[in-house]
Each structure stands twice: as structure tokens, then as C-alpha cells.
PDB file of C-alpha atoms in Angstrom:
ATOM      1  CA  MET A   1      -0.257   0.014   0.139  1.00  0.00           C
ATOM      2  CA  SER A   2       2.757   2.584   0.892  1.00  0.00           C
ATOM      3  CA  LYS A   3       4.430   1.609  -2.324  1.00  0.00           C
ATOM      4  CA  ALA A   4       1.552   2.479  -4.304  1.00  0.00           C
ATOM      5  CA  LEU A   5       0.966   5.603  -2.656  1.00  0.00           C
ATOM      6  CA  GLU A   6       4.763   6.456  -2.952  1.00  0.00           C
ATOM      7  CA  ILE A   7       3.979   5.780  -6.630  1.00  0.00           C
ATOM      8  CA  GLU A   8       1.085   8.336  -7.085  1.00  0.00           C
ATOM      9  CA  LYS A   9       3.105  10.710  -4.938  1.00  0.00           C
ATOM     10  CA  ASN A  10       5.902  10.885  -7.334  1.00  0.00           C
ATOM     11  CA  LYS A  11       3.492  11.354 -10.644  1.00  0.00           C
ATOM     12  CA  THR A  12       2.073  14.088  -8.470  1.00  0.00           C
ATOM     13  CA  ASP A  13       5.360  15.929  -8.009  1.00  0.00           C
ATOM     14  CA  GLU A  14       6.115  15.502 -11.672  1.00  0.00           C
ATOM     15  CA  LEU A  15       3.010  16.992 -12.647  1.00  0.00           C
ATOM     16  CA  LEU A  16       3.663  20.103 -10.603  1.00  0.00           C
ATOM     17  CA  HIS A  17       7.422  20.286 -11.760  1.00  0.00           C
ATOM     18  CA  GLU A  18       5.748  20.723 -15.345  1.00  0.00           C
ATOM     19  CA  MET A  19       3.788  23.014 -14.123  1.00  0.00           C
ATOM     20  CA  LEU A  20       6.279  25.502 -12.496  1.00  0.00           C
ATOM     21  CA  PRO A  21      10.383  25.939 -12.553  1.00  0.00           C
ATOM     22  CA  THR A  22      11.912  22.814 -10.670  1.00  0.00           C
ATOM     23  CA  LYS A  23      13.153  25.147  -7.930  1.00  0.00           C
ATOM     24  CA  VAL A  24       9.951  26.815  -7.298  1.00  0.00           C
ATOM     25  CA  ALA A  25       7.949  23.701  -7.577  1.00  0.00           C
ATOM     26  CA  THR A  26      10.759  22.116  -4.710  1.00  0.00           C
ATOM     27  CA  GLU A  27      10.116  24.949  -2.139  1.00  0.00           C
ATOM     28  CA  LEU A  28       6.358  24.736  -2.851  1.00  0.00           C
ATOM     29  CA  LEU A  29       6.465  21.057  -2.033  1.00  0.00           C
ATOM     30  CA  ALA A  30       8.400  21.984   1.470  1.00  0.00           C
ATOM     31  CA  GLY A  31       5.737  23.937   2.271  1.00  0.00           C
ATOM     32  CA  ARG A  32       7.616  27.167   2.301  1.00  0.00           C
ATOM     33  CA  THR A  33       6.220  30.780   0.382  1.00  0.00           C
ATOM     34  CA  VAL A  34       7.893  31.720  -3.018  1.00  0.00           C
ATOM     35  CA  ASP A  35       8.573  35.322  -2.632  1.00  0.00           C
ATOM     36  CA  ALA A  36       8.751  37.467  -5.902  1.00  0.00           C
ATOM     37  CA  GLU A  37      12.136  38.335  -7.490  1.00  0.00           C
ATOM     38  CA  LYS A  38      13.644  40.857  -9.599  1.00  0.00           C
ATOM     39  CA  PHE A  39      16.130  39.370 -12.422  1.00  0.00           C
ATOM     40  CA  GLU A  40      18.808  42.034 -13.688  1.00  0.00           C
ATOM     41  CA  ASN A  41      19.294  40.039 -17.089  1.00  0.00           C
ATOM     42  CA  VAL A  42      16.909  37.747 -18.594  1.00  0.00           C
ATOM     43  CA  THR A  43      16.019  37.398 -22.160  1.00  0.00           C
ATOM     44  CA  ILE A  44      12.157  36.567 -23.157  1.00  0.00           C
ATOM     45  CA  LEU A  45      10.975  35.157 -26.424  1.00  0.00           C
ATOM     46  CA  PHE A  46       7.536  35.477 -28.272  1.00  0.00           C
ATOM     47  CA  SER A  47       6.368  33.777 -31.207  1.00  0.00           C
ATOM     48  CA  ASP A  48       2.868  33.170 -33.099  1.00  0.00           C
ATOM     49  CA  ILE A  49       1.862  31.472 -36.351  1.00  0.00           C
ATOM     50  CA  VAL A  50       1.147  33.430 -39.247  1.00  0.00           C
ATOM     51  CA  THR A  51      -2.117  33.740 -40.523  1.00  0.00           C
ATOM     52  CA  PHE A  52      -3.441  31.679 -37.708  1.00  0.00           C
ATOM     53  CA  THR A  53      -6.998  33.722 -37.704  1.00  0.00           C
ATOM     54  CA  ASN A  54      -7.524  32.324 -41.627  1.00  0.00           C
ATOM     55  CA  ILE A  55      -6.151  28.656 -40.948  1.00  0.00           C
ATOM     56  CA  ALA A  56      -8.839  28.505 -37.990  1.00  0.00           C
ATOM     57  CA  SER A  57     -11.860  29.915 -39.742  1.00  0.00           C
ATOM     58  CA  ALA A  58     -11.109  27.246 -42.584  1.00  0.00           C
ATOM     59  CA  CYS A  59     -10.571  24.276 -40.430  1.00  0.00           C
ATOM     60  CA  THR A  60     -12.613  22.621 -37.803  1.00  0.00           C
ATOM     61  CA  PRO A  61     -11.564  22.781 -34.020  1.00  0.00           C
ATOM     62  CA  MET A  62     -10.065  18.899 -33.712  1.00  0.00           C
ATOM     63  CA  ASP A  63      -7.349  19.908 -36.773  1.00  0.00           C
ATOM     64  CA  ILE A  64      -6.739  23.097 -35.014  1.00  0.00           C
ATOM     65  CA  VAL A  65      -5.606  21.092 -31.517  1.00  0.00           C
ATOM     66  CA  ASN A  66      -3.905  18.374 -33.551  1.00  0.00           C
ATOM     67  CA  LEU A  67      -1.813  21.170 -35.227  1.00  0.00           C
ATOM     68  CA  LEU A  68      -1.027  22.954 -31.949  1.00  0.00           C
ATOM     69  CA  ASN A  69       0.082  19.973 -30.564  1.00  0.00           C
ATOM     70  CA  ASN A  70       2.186  18.934 -33.157  1.00  0.00           C
ATOM     71  CA  LEU A  71       4.052  22.637 -33.324  1.00  0.00           C
ATOM     72  CA  TYR A  72       3.767  22.564 -29.603  1.00  0.00           C
ATOM     73  CA  GLN A  73       5.265  19.177 -28.967  1.00  0.00           C
ATOM     74  CA  ARG A  74       8.354  19.840 -31.321  1.00  0.00           C
ATOM     75  CA  PHE A  75       8.849  23.616 -29.728  1.00  0.00           C
ATOM     76  CA  ASP A  76       8.630  21.890 -25.679  1.00  0.00           C
ATOM     77  CA  ASN A  77      11.593  19.189 -26.793  1.00  0.00           C
ATOM     78  CA  LEU A  78      13.480  22.080 -27.991  1.00  0.00           C
ATOM     79  CA  THR A  79      13.134  23.708 -24.593  1.00  0.00           C
ATOM     80  CA  THR A  80      14.813  21.025 -23.115  1.00  0.00           C
ATOM     81  CA  VAL A  81      17.887  21.102 -25.667  1.00  0.00           C
ATOM     82  CA  HIS A  82      18.385  24.604 -25.322  1.00  0.00           C
ATOM     83  CA  ASN A  83      17.669  24.717 -21.517  1.00  0.00           C
ATOM     84  CA  VAL A  84      14.952  27.718 -21.573  1.00  0.00           C
ATOM     85  CA  TYR A  85      11.917  27.697 -19.529  1.00  0.00           C
ATOM     86  CA  LYS A  86       8.398  27.238 -21.247  1.00  0.00           C
ATOM     87  CA  VAL A  87       6.366  30.193 -19.586  1.00  0.00           C
ATOM     88  CA  GLU A  88       3.206  29.626 -21.143  1.00  0.00           C
ATOM     89  CA  THR A  89       0.899  29.436 -24.456  1.00  0.00           C
ATOM     90  CA  ILE A  90      -2.096  31.274 -25.320  1.00  0.00           C
ATOM     91  CA  GLY A  91      -3.830  30.257 -28.162  1.00  0.00           C
ATOM     92  CA  ASP A  92      -1.012  30.227 -30.937  1.00  0.00           C
ATOM     93  CA  ALA A  93       1.262  32.490 -28.778  1.00  0.00           C
ATOM     94  CA  TYR A  94       4.609  30.838 -27.523  1.00  0.00           C
ATOM     95  CA  MET A  95       6.320  32.350 -24.941  1.00  0.00           C
ATOM     96  CA  VAL A  96       9.726  31.148 -23.401  1.00  0.00           C
ATOM     97  CA  VAL A  97      12.624  33.009 -21.089  1.00  0.00           C
ATOM     98  CA  SER A  98      16.232  32.178 -20.073  1.00  0.00           C
ATOM     99  CA  GLY A  99      17.774  33.451 -16.969  1.00  0.00           C
ATOM    100  CA  VAL A 100      14.106  32.959 -14.802  1.00  0.00           C
ATOM    101  CA  PRO A 101      14.167  31.446 -12.433  1.00  0.00           C
ATOM    102  CA  THR A 102      17.908  30.276 -12.618  1.00  0.00           C
ATOM    103  CA  ARG A 103      20.090  33.229 -13.460  1.00  0.00           C
ATOM    104  CA  THR A 104      22.455  32.494 -16.472  1.00  0.00           C
ATOM    105  CA  ASN A 105      24.791  34.753 -18.524  1.00  0.00           C
ATOM    106  CA  SER A 106      24.124  32.944 -21.323  1.00  0.00           C
ATOM    107  CA  HIS A 107      20.296  33.394 -21.165  1.00  0.00           C
ATOM    108  CA  ALA A 108      21.025  35.893 -24.660  1.00  0.00           C
ATOM    109  CA  GLU A 109      22.873  32.642 -26.453  1.00  0.00           C
ATOM    110  CA  ASP A 110      20.048  29.964 -25.266  1.00  0.00           C
ATOM    111  CA  VAL A 111      16.780  32.246 -26.653  1.00  0.00           C
ATOM    112  CA  ALA A 112      18.671  33.016 -29.921  1.00  0.00           C
ATOM    113  CA  ASN A 113      19.558  29.121 -30.670  1.00  0.00           C
ATOM    114  CA  PHE A 114      16.217  28.490 -29.496  1.00  0.00           C
ATOM    115  CA  SER A 115      14.717  30.966 -31.966  1.00  0.00           C
ATOM    116  CA  LEU A 116      16.851  29.599 -35.095  1.00  0.00           C
ATOM    117  CA  ASP A 117      15.860  25.873 -34.495  1.00  0.00           C
ATOM    118  CA  MET A 118      11.996  26.746 -33.695  1.00  0.00           C
ATOM    119  CA  VAL A 119      11.797  28.330 -37.270  1.00  0.00           C
ATOM    120  CA  ASN A 120      13.305  25.583 -38.447  1.00  0.00           C
ATOM    121  CA  GLU A 121      10.761  22.910 -36.771  1.00  0.00           C
ATOM    122  CA  ALA A 122       7.413  25.048 -37.989  1.00  0.00           C
ATOM    123  CA  GLY A 123       8.857  24.496 -41.380  1.00  0.00           C
ATOM    124  CA  LYS A 124       8.236  21.050 -40.893  1.00  0.00           C
ATOM    125  CA  VAL A 125       4.312  21.264 -39.630  1.00  0.00           C
ATOM    126  CA  GLN A 126       1.940  21.641 -42.374  1.00  0.00           C
ATOM    127  CA  SER A 127      -1.465  23.771 -42.173  1.00  0.00           C
ATOM    128  CA  PRO A 128      -4.530  21.694 -42.369  1.00  0.00           C
ATOM    129  CA  ALA A 129      -6.263  24.612 -44.715  1.00  0.00           C
ATOM    130  CA  THR A 130      -3.572  24.490 -47.342  1.00  0.00           C
ATOM    131  CA  GLY A 131      -1.333  21.240 -46.755  1.00  0.00           C
ATOM    132  CA  GLU A 132       1.514  23.806 -47.026  1.00  0.00           C
ATOM    133  CA  SER A 133       4.426  24.517 -44.113  1.00  0.00           C
ATOM    134  CA  ILE A 134       3.263  26.878 -41.884  1.00  0.00           C
ATOM    135  CA  GLN A 135       5.468  29.855 -40.905  1.00  0.00           C
ATOM    136  CA  ILE A 136       5.766  31.476 -37.266  1.00  0.00           C
ATOM    137  CA  ARG A 137       6.629  34.709 -36.515  1.00  0.00           C
ATOM    138  CA  VAL A 138       9.392  35.035 -33.545  1.00  0.00           C
ATOM    139  CA  GLY A 139      10.955  38.219 -31.097  1.00  0.00           C
ATOM    140  CA  PHE A 140      13.316  38.258 -28.768  1.00  0.00           C
ATOM    141  CA  HIS A 141      14.511  41.294 -26.262  1.00  0.00           C
ATOM    142  CA  SER A 142      17.038  41.483 -23.171  1.00  0.00           C
ATOM    143  CA  GLY A 143      16.206  42.853 -19.618  1.00  0.00           C
ATOM    144  CA  SER A 144      14.709  42.754 -16.054  1.00  0.00           C
ATOM    145  CA  VAL A 145      11.836  41.329 -15.192  1.00  0.00           C
ATOM    146  CA  VAL A 146       9.779  40.623 -11.557  1.00  0.00           C
ATOM    147  CA  ALA A 147       8.739  36.986 -11.536  1.00  0.00           C
ATOM    148  CA  GLY A 148       6.927  35.415  -9.239  1.00  0.00           C
ATOM    149  CA  VAL A 149       3.867  32.830  -8.424  1.00  0.00           C
ATOM    150  CA  VAL A 150       0.599  34.071  -8.861  1.00  0.00           C
ATOM    151  CA  GLY A 151      -2.642  32.525  -7.691  1.00  0.00           C
ATOM    152  CA  LEU A 152      -3.807  29.883  -5.470  1.00  0.00           C
ATOM    153  CA  LYS A 153      -6.050  27.298  -7.629  1.00  0.00           C
ATOM    154  CA  MET A 154      -3.673  26.517 -10.724  1.00  0.00           C
ATOM    155  CA  PRO A 155      -0.668  28.935  -9.754  1.00  0.00           C
ATOM    156  CA  ARG A 156       1.040  30.169 -12.082  1.00  0.00           C
ATOM    157  CA  TYR A 157       4.763  31.637 -12.637  1.00  0.00           C
ATOM    158  CA  CYS A 158       4.512  34.827 -14.107  1.00  0.00           C
ATOM    159  CA  LEU A 159       6.895  37.664 -15.265  1.00  0.00           C
ATOM    160  CA  PHE A 160       6.186  41.351 -15.071  1.00  0.00           C
ATOM    161  CA  GLY A 161       7.881  44.147 -16.755  1.00  0.00           C
ATOM    162  CA  ASP A 162       8.885  46.674 -19.815  1.00  0.00           C
ATOM    163  CA  THR A 163      10.857  43.533 -21.004  1.00  0.00           C
ATOM    164  CA  VAL A 164       7.554  41.479 -21.392  1.00  0.00           C
ATOM    165  CA  ASN A 165       6.054  44.213 -23.567  1.00  0.00           C
ATOM    166  CA  THR A 166       9.076  44.759 -25.615  1.00  0.00           C
ATOM    167  CA  SER A 167       9.278  41.513 -25.996  1.00  0.00           C
ATOM    168  CA  SER A 168       6.296  41.333 -27.539  1.00  0.00           C
ATOM    169  CA  ARG A 169       6.692  44.252 -29.543  1.00  0.00           C
ATOM    170  CA  MET A 170       9.468  42.579 -31.046  1.00  0.00           C
ATOM    171  CA  GLU A 171       7.502  39.667 -32.241  1.00  0.00           C
ATOM    172  CA  SER A 172       4.183  41.576 -33.296  1.00  0.00           C
ATOM    173  CA  HIS A 173       6.595  44.158 -35.586  1.00  0.00           C
ATOM    174  CA  GLY A 174       8.520  41.054 -36.678  1.00  0.00           C
ATOM    175  CA  ILE A 175       8.265  38.962 -40.123  1.00  0.00           C
ATOM    176  CA  PRO A 176       7.067  35.511 -41.429  1.00  0.00           C
ATOM    177  CA  ALA A 177       9.623  32.889 -40.915  1.00  0.00           C
ATOM    178  CA  ARG A 178      12.177  35.297 -39.590  1.00  0.00           C
ATOM    179  CA  VAL A 179      13.646  36.303 -35.963  1.00  0.00           C
ATOM    180  CA  HIS A 180      13.178  39.876 -34.900  1.00  0.00           C
ATOM    181  CA  ALA A 181      15.490  40.886 -32.157  1.00  0.00           C
ATOM    182  CA  SER A 182      15.927  44.396 -30.542  1.00  0.00           C
ATOM    183  CA  PRO A 183      19.250  46.203 -30.009  1.00  0.00           C
ATOM    184  CA  GLN A 184      19.747  45.124 -26.528  1.00  0.00           C
ATOM    185  CA  SER A 185      19.620  41.302 -27.337  1.00  0.00           C
ATOM    186  CA  ALA A 186      21.694  42.173 -30.652  1.00  0.00           C
ATOM    187  CA  LYS A 187      24.422  43.956 -28.709  1.00  0.00           C
ATOM    188  CA  LEU A 188      24.752  41.141 -26.196  1.00  0.00           C
ATOM    189  CA  LEU A 189      24.706  38.655 -29.304  1.00  0.00           C
ATOM    190  CA  ILE A 190      26.819  40.356 -32.261  1.00  0.00           C
ATOM    191  CA  ASP A 191      30.354  39.581 -30.867  1.00  0.00           C
ATOM    192  CA  LYS A 192      29.514  35.607 -30.294  1.00  0.00           C
ATOM    193  CA  GLY A 193      29.053  34.619 -33.432  1.00  0.00           C
ATOM    194  CA  TYR A 194      25.928  35.787 -34.163  1.00  0.00           C
ATOM    195  CA  VAL A 195      24.798  37.143 -37.427  1.00  0.00           C
ATOM    196  CA  PHE A 196      22.350  39.886 -38.230  1.00  0.00           C
ATOM    197  CA  ARG A 197      20.715  42.049 -41.026  1.00  0.00           C
ATOM    198  CA  ASP A 198      20.197  45.780 -39.980  1.00  0.00           C
ATOM    199  CA  ARG A 199      16.496  46.426 -40.504  1.00  0.00           C
ATOM    200  CA  GLY A 200      17.295  50.482 -39.738  1.00  0.00           C
ATOM    201  CA  LYS A 201      15.014  52.293 -37.796  1.00  0.00           C
ATOM    202  CA  ASN A 202      11.396  50.998 -36.800  1.00  0.00           C
ATOM    203  CA  LYS A 203       8.439  52.514 -35.155  1.00  0.00           C
ATOM    204  CA  ILE A 204       7.639  50.310 -32.441  1.00  0.00           C
ATOM    205  CA  LYS A 205       4.363  50.591 -30.788  1.00  0.00           C
ATOM    206  CA  GLY A 206       4.723  52.088 -27.567  1.00  0.00           C
ATOM    207  CA  LYS A 207       8.565  52.551 -27.700  1.00  0.00           C
ATOM    208  CA  GLY A 208       9.248  54.977 -30.449  1.00  0.00           C
ATOM    209  CA  LEU A 209      12.189  54.688 -33.054  1.00  0.00           C
ATOM    210  CA  MET A 210      13.788  51.894 -32.531  1.00  0.00           C
ATOM    211  CA  SER A 211      16.900  50.029 -34.349  1.00  0.00           C
ATOM    212  CA  THR A 212      16.155  46.490 -34.659  1.00  0.00           C
ATOM    213  CA  TYR A 213      17.619  43.093 -36.179  1.00  0.00           C
ATOM    214  CA  ILE A 214      17.100  40.004 -38.208  1.00  0.00           C
ATOM    215  CA  LEU A 215      18.926  37.101 -36.774  1.00  0.00           C
ATOM    216  CA  ILE A 216      20.115  34.791 -39.555  1.00  0.00           C
ATOM    217  CA  ASN A 217      22.832  32.527 -37.864  1.00  0.00           C
ATOM    218  CA  ARG A 218      24.933  31.310 -35.711  1.00  0.00           C
ATOM    219  CA  SER A 219      28.488  30.307 -35.281  1.00  0.00           C
ATOM    220  CA  GLY A 220      28.984  26.876 -36.593  1.00  0.00           C
ATOM    221  CA  GLN A 221      25.386  26.233 -37.793  1.00  0.00           C
ATOM    222  CA  THR A 222      24.198  27.683 -41.247  1.00  0.00           C
ATOM    223  CA  TYR A 223      20.293  28.361 -41.430  1.00  0.00           C
ATOM    224  CA  GLU A 224      18.666  28.687 -45.041  1.00  0.00           C
ATOM    225  CA  GLU A 225      16.818  32.006 -45.586  1.00  0.00           C
ATOM    226  CA  PRO A 226      13.512  32.570 -46.600  1.00  0.00           C
ATOM    227  CA  ASP A 227      13.562  34.437 -50.242  1.00  0.00           C
ATOM    228  CA  ASP A 228      12.282  37.759 -49.548  1.00  0.00           C
ATOM    229  CA  ALA A 229      12.901  41.509 -49.538  1.00  0.00           C
ATOM    230  CA  PHE A 230      14.546  41.071 -46.403  1.00  0.00           C
ATOM    231  CA  CYS A 231      17.935  39.291 -48.113  1.00  0.00           C
ATOM    232  CA  LYS A 232      19.371  42.278 -49.240  1.00  0.00           C
ATOM    233  CA  MET A 233      19.507  44.275 -45.806  1.00  0.00           C
ATOM    234  CA  PRO A 234      22.869  44.868 -45.071  1.00  0.00           C
ATOM    235  CA  ILE A 235      24.887  41.987 -42.566  1.00  0.00           C
ATOM    236  CA  ALA A 236      24.967  44.417 -39.076  1.00  0.00           C
ATOM    237  CA  LYS A 237      28.117  45.340 -37.750  1.00  0.00           C
ATOM    238  CA  THR A 238      27.513  47.606 -34.748  1.00  0.00           C
ATOM    239  CA  VAL A 239      24.152  47.896 -32.818  1.00  0.00           C
ATOM    240  CA  ASP A 240      22.336  51.126 -32.997  1.00  0.00           C
ATOM    241  CA  MET A 241      21.143  51.385 -29.223  1.00  0.00           C
ATOM    242  CA  ASP A 242      19.396  55.021 -29.844  1.00  0.00           C
ATOM    243  CA  ILE A 243      15.861  54.980 -29.253  1.00  0.00           C
ATOM    244  CA  GLU A 244      14.119  58.373 -30.332  1.00  0.00           C
ATOM    245  CA  ILE A 245      11.021  58.429 -28.378  1.00  0.00           C
ATOM    246  CA  GLU A 246       7.992  59.813 -29.962  1.00  0.00           C
ATOM    247  CA  VAL A 247       7.339  63.345 -28.698  1.00  0.00           C
ATOM    248  CA  LEU A 248       3.701  64.623 -29.783  1.00  0.00           C
ATOM    249  CA  PRO A 249       3.701  68.246 -30.950  1.00  0.00           C
ATOM    250  CA  ASP A 250       2.533  70.886 -29.103  1.00  0.00           C
ATOM    251  CA  LYS A 251      -1.384  71.677 -29.093  1.00  0.00           C
ATOM    252  CA  THR A 252      -1.967  75.567 -30.615  1.00  0.00           C
ATOM    253  CA  HIS A 253      -4.467  77.761 -28.991  1.00  0.00           C
ATOM    254  CA  GLU A 254      -6.975  77.400 -31.581  1.00  0.00           C
ATOM    255  CA  ASP A 255      -6.471  73.244 -30.797  1.00  0.00           C
ATOM    256  CA  LYS A 256      -6.991  73.801 -27.017  1.00  0.00           C
ATOM    257  CA  THR A 257     -10.120  76.162 -27.841  1.00  0.00           C
ATOM    258  CA  ASN A 258     -11.538  73.283 -29.869  1.00  0.00           C
ATOM    259  CA  GLU A 259     -10.867  70.851 -27.386  1.00  0.00           C
ATOM    260  CA  ASP A 260     -12.149  72.536 -24.359  1.00  0.00           C
ATOM    261  CA  LYS A 261     -15.265  73.333 -26.303  1.00  0.00           C
ATOM    262  CA  THR A 262     -15.702  69.652 -27.237  1.00  0.00           C
ATOM    263  CA  ASN A 263     -15.394  68.617 -23.748  1.00  0.00           C
ATOM    264  CA  GLU A 264     -17.742  71.278 -22.422  1.00  0.00           C
ATOM    265  CA  ASP A 265     -20.245  69.907 -24.850  1.00  0.00           C
ATOM    266  CA  LYS A 266     -19.920  66.385 -23.794  1.00  0.00           C
ATOM    267  CA  THR A 267     -20.150  67.459 -20.008  1.00  0.00           C
ATOM    268  CA  ASN A 268     -23.469  69.031 -20.925  1.00  0.00           C
ATOM    269  CA  ASN A 269     -24.326  65.844 -22.707  1.00  0.00           C
ATOM    270  CA  GLU A 270     -23.404  63.948 -20.093  1.00  0.00           C
ATOM    271  CA  ASP A 271     -25.524  66.383 -17.352  1.00  0.00           C
ATOM    272  CA  LYS A 272     -28.888  66.194 -19.541  1.00  0.00           C
ATOM    273  CA  THR A 273     -28.474  62.311 -19.871  1.00  0.00           C
ATOM    274  CA  THR A 274     -28.105  62.125 -16.354  1.00  0.00           C
ATOM    275  CA  GLU A 275     -31.206  64.482 -15.518  1.00  0.00           C
ATOM    276  CA  LEU A 276     -33.053  62.358 -17.847  1.00  0.00           C
ATOM    277  CA  LYS A 277     -32.078  59.480 -16.234  1.00  0.00           C
ATOM    278  CA  GLU A 278     -33.099  60.618 -12.772  1.00  0.00           C
ATOM    279  CA  ARG A 279     -36.353  61.861 -13.840  1.00  0.00           C
ATOM    280  CA  SER A 280     -37.619  58.575 -15.965  1.00  0.00           C
ATOM    281  CA  LYS A 281     -36.032  56.695 -12.527  1.00  0.00           C
ATOM    282  CA  SER A 282     -38.417  59.127 -10.386  1.00  0.00           C
ATOM    283  CA  GLN A 283     -41.615  58.200 -12.464  1.00  0.00           C
ATOM    284  CA  ILE A 284     -40.702  54.775 -12.064  1.00  0.00           C
ATOM    285  CA  GLN A 285     -40.470  54.677  -8.065  1.00  0.00           C
ATOM    286  CA  SER A 286     -43.554  57.124  -7.906  1.00  0.00           C
ATOM    287  CA  PRO A 287     -46.056  56.443 -10.687  1.00  0.00           C
ATOM    288  CA  ILE A 288     -48.641  58.641 -11.372  1.00  0.00           C
ATOM    289  CA  ILE A 289     -52.406  57.263 -10.367  1.00  0.00           C
ATOM    290  CA  ASP A 290     -55.142  58.930 -12.587  1.00  0.00           C
ATOM    291  CA  LYS A 291     -57.497  60.806 -10.783  1.00  0.00           C
ATOM    292  CA  PRO A 292     -61.038  60.033 -11.617  1.00  0.00           C
ATOM    293  CA  VAL A 293     -63.148  62.692 -13.431  1.00  0.00           C
ATOM    294  CA  GLU A 294     -65.514  64.273 -11.848  1.00  0.00           C
ATOM    295  CA  ARG A 295     -69.145  65.091 -14.297  1.00  0.00           C
ATOM    296  CA  PRO A 296     -71.683  67.185 -13.312  1.00  0.00           C
ATOM    297  CA  LYS A 297     -74.703  65.319 -12.387  1.00  0.00           C
ATOM    298  CA  SER A 298     -77.238  64.876 -14.872  1.00  0.00           C
ATOM    299  CA  ARG A 299     -80.783  66.478 -14.876  1.00  0.00           C
ATOM    300  CA  SER A 300     -83.880  65.830 -16.266  1.00  0.00           C
ATOM    301  CA  VAL A 301     -85.026  68.453 -18.712  1.00  0.00           C
ATOM    302  CA  ILE A 302     -88.610  68.195 -19.746  1.00  0.00           C
ATOM    303  CA  VAL A 303     -89.318  69.843 -23.047  1.00  0.00           C
ATOM    304  CA  THR A 304     -92.773  71.239 -23.868  1.00  0.00           C
ATOM    305  CA  ARG A 305     -93.998  71.837 -27.494  1.00  0.00           C
ATOM    306  CA  PRO A 306     -97.446  73.132 -28.912  1.00  0.00           C
ATOM    307  CA  ILE A 307     -99.241  71.095 -30.339  1.00  0.00           C
ATOM    308  CA  PRO A 308    -100.542  71.703 -33.930  1.00  0.00           C
ATOM    309  CA  ILE A 309    -104.081  72.824 -34.424  1.00  0.00           C
ATOM    310  CA  SER A 310    -104.863  69.979 -36.951  1.00  0.00           C
ATOM    311  CA  ARG A 311    -104.336  67.570 -34.317  1.00  0.00           C
ATOM    312  CA  ARG A 312    -106.271  68.812 -31.567  1.00  0.00           C
ATOM    313  CA  GLN A 313    -109.356  67.164 -30.619  1.00  0.00           C
ATOM    314  CA  PRO A 314    -112.802  69.073 -30.793  1.00  0.00           C
ATOM    315  CA  PRO A 315    -113.764  70.104 -27.377  1.00  0.00           C
ATOM    316  CA  LEU A 316    -116.608  68.008 -25.490  1.00  0.00           C
ATOM    317  CA  GLN A 317    -120.001  69.257 -25.967  1.00  0.00           C
ATOM    318  CA  LYS A 318    -122.119  69.478 -22.716  1.00  0.00           C
ATOM    319  CA  GLN A 319    -125.441  67.461 -22.702  1.00  0.00           C
ATOM    320  CA  ASN A 320    -128.460  69.127 -21.334  1.00  0.00           C
ATOM    321  CA  SER A 321    -129.465  67.543 -17.973  1.00  0.00           C
ATOM    322  CA  SER A 322    -133.016  67.601 -18.786  1.00  0.00           C
ATOM    323  CA  THR A 323    -134.751  64.691 -20.379  1.00  0.00           C
ATOM    324  CA  CYS A 324    -136.709  64.442 -23.552  1.00  0.00           C
ATOM    325  CA  MET A 325    -139.724  63.040 -23.269  1.00  0.00           C
ATOM    326  CA  LEU A 326    -141.255  61.177 -26.560  1.00  0.00           C
ATOM    327  CA  SER A 327    -144.980  61.417 -26.851  1.00  0.00           C
TER     328      SER A 327
END
């Protein structure tokens, strides 16, 4: 009995280690609280499937489940090969990190190697809609984050900070079948045998104008680039770290006047709406009861009309009171 119980306990522990990092899971199993930590040097990667919405609309739900399962199993195997931690998947989005919860100086290299291999693995998976190889869009960025366990039921190991947002922007502004890297990540890798194409200045939502780079190769291995317009971009020799923050122009006096007028009209409309709502509410709470209408009492009116002469009866003749005697 005790042996069977031990086997089941080991299964439960293994499942918890799959859901959370080994270091975090061990602390929780020991009954200790896991405090949030700040990690100064990490690299975060996001990826998603190109035209996934179109694929999903053209296929059955079971086809989509099989597609994602096939793709994610390949990515999961690569996380073990390259020592990166799978944070989560949301639909067709796949997120990994290196440097959390175990700190490492090779966080940028681990994610870069993973990104190149995952693009190749994605090319081996066919779309159920077209039968052709799917393409993924990949982006990563390096910086600092705060990480900790959130929740009691199905606890999650979550990352917080601007590094997460910037990594997501690298993916959303990326290119199909390409790996898009921020200048912070490129600077950590360019002197370590990694080859980048200089994409130049790009307007990144929420960041401004930023020089970004396309990872195409790493030392010791050669990857075939897709045949697109980005093949003509120059190889990066240095990394431009400058970011031009987008500044909105100052408003003119006329713009401010129009804005004030718009706000005033909006306020007046809101006041009128509130007044109508209050009036309607008061009517509902105190309904109006109709009073019976007092009507004047009816009186009988006798109307006399003169009788025409032709219809009048002749007057009765007086009979003599004496008796006539017949002889």
C-alpha cells in the first residue's frame, strides 16, 4: 500500500514540476512560500503563427488542436535542448524565457539558438487548411523582470516588467519565418558569432523609433534564409542603441479651444443624460395615478312643444241634463 502511495506521490510531484519551474516547485512542495524576485539579466521570446486566424476559420476545431499539439511538442523538446523555460501558451502564442528562475550569463545565446531551431521546426508542420508548411513570427528582447507565483488554484509563474512588453513588440512587428531581435539582445550576441541583418529604424508601438535586427545565423551552423526582400538588407557590424521616443507636438491655442469646447459639449450631454435618467427613475419609483374625472350630475329636462291645431281634438259638448220625453 505504501509503495503504491509513493508512486502516486511521485506522479503528482512530476506534474507540478511540469507546471512550475523545478526550483519553485521544490519550494512549494516543502511548504515554503516563494517570494517574488527581480532578475536583472533575462531574455524573453514570443512567437505566433502567421495567418492563424485564417487557418482556424477554414478548419475544424479538432484540426486546430492537432496542429498546435504537433507544433508545441516540437517546441517543448527544444526547450530541453536549449535550457530555456516555457512560460505559457495562449492560443497560437508561445512564450519562453532564459535567466529565470535560474540565473545564467548565457540567457541571450540560449534564446537565440532556440529561436533559429523553432523556425526550422515550424517549417516541418503542415497547415490543415492549405497543406503547405506553416510560418511563425518570432521576436525576443533582453532586460530585467520581476517573477513570482500568482494564484492558489492552478498557480502560475508569471513575469512582469517592460521587458515582457518589448519582447511582445518585437514579435508583433516581426516578419514571417524570421527572428526579430531588439538592439539590447543584438548587442549581447553580435560579438559571439551571431549574424544579424540591419533592419534600420522602425516605429515600435509604445517605444518610438528603434533600430532592430534580424537574426539569420549563428557560429558553426548555417540556416537557409527565406527568399524575401529582407535578404538584401546589409549585415550588421555594430548595434545602434539609440531610441527616439515619439513626442507629440504642442497643441495650438485653436486646438486647445476646440478641445475645451468639445469637452464642454460632452459634459453638457452627460448632464442632460443624467437628468433624463433621474427623471425616468423618479417616475418609475412614484408612478402617477390618474384621478377619476368628476362629471356634472345629470338633470332631467322636460321639453314642451305646442301641439298643431290640426291635431287638436274638438272640445267636448255639454249634454243637457233634462230628459226628452217622446210622445
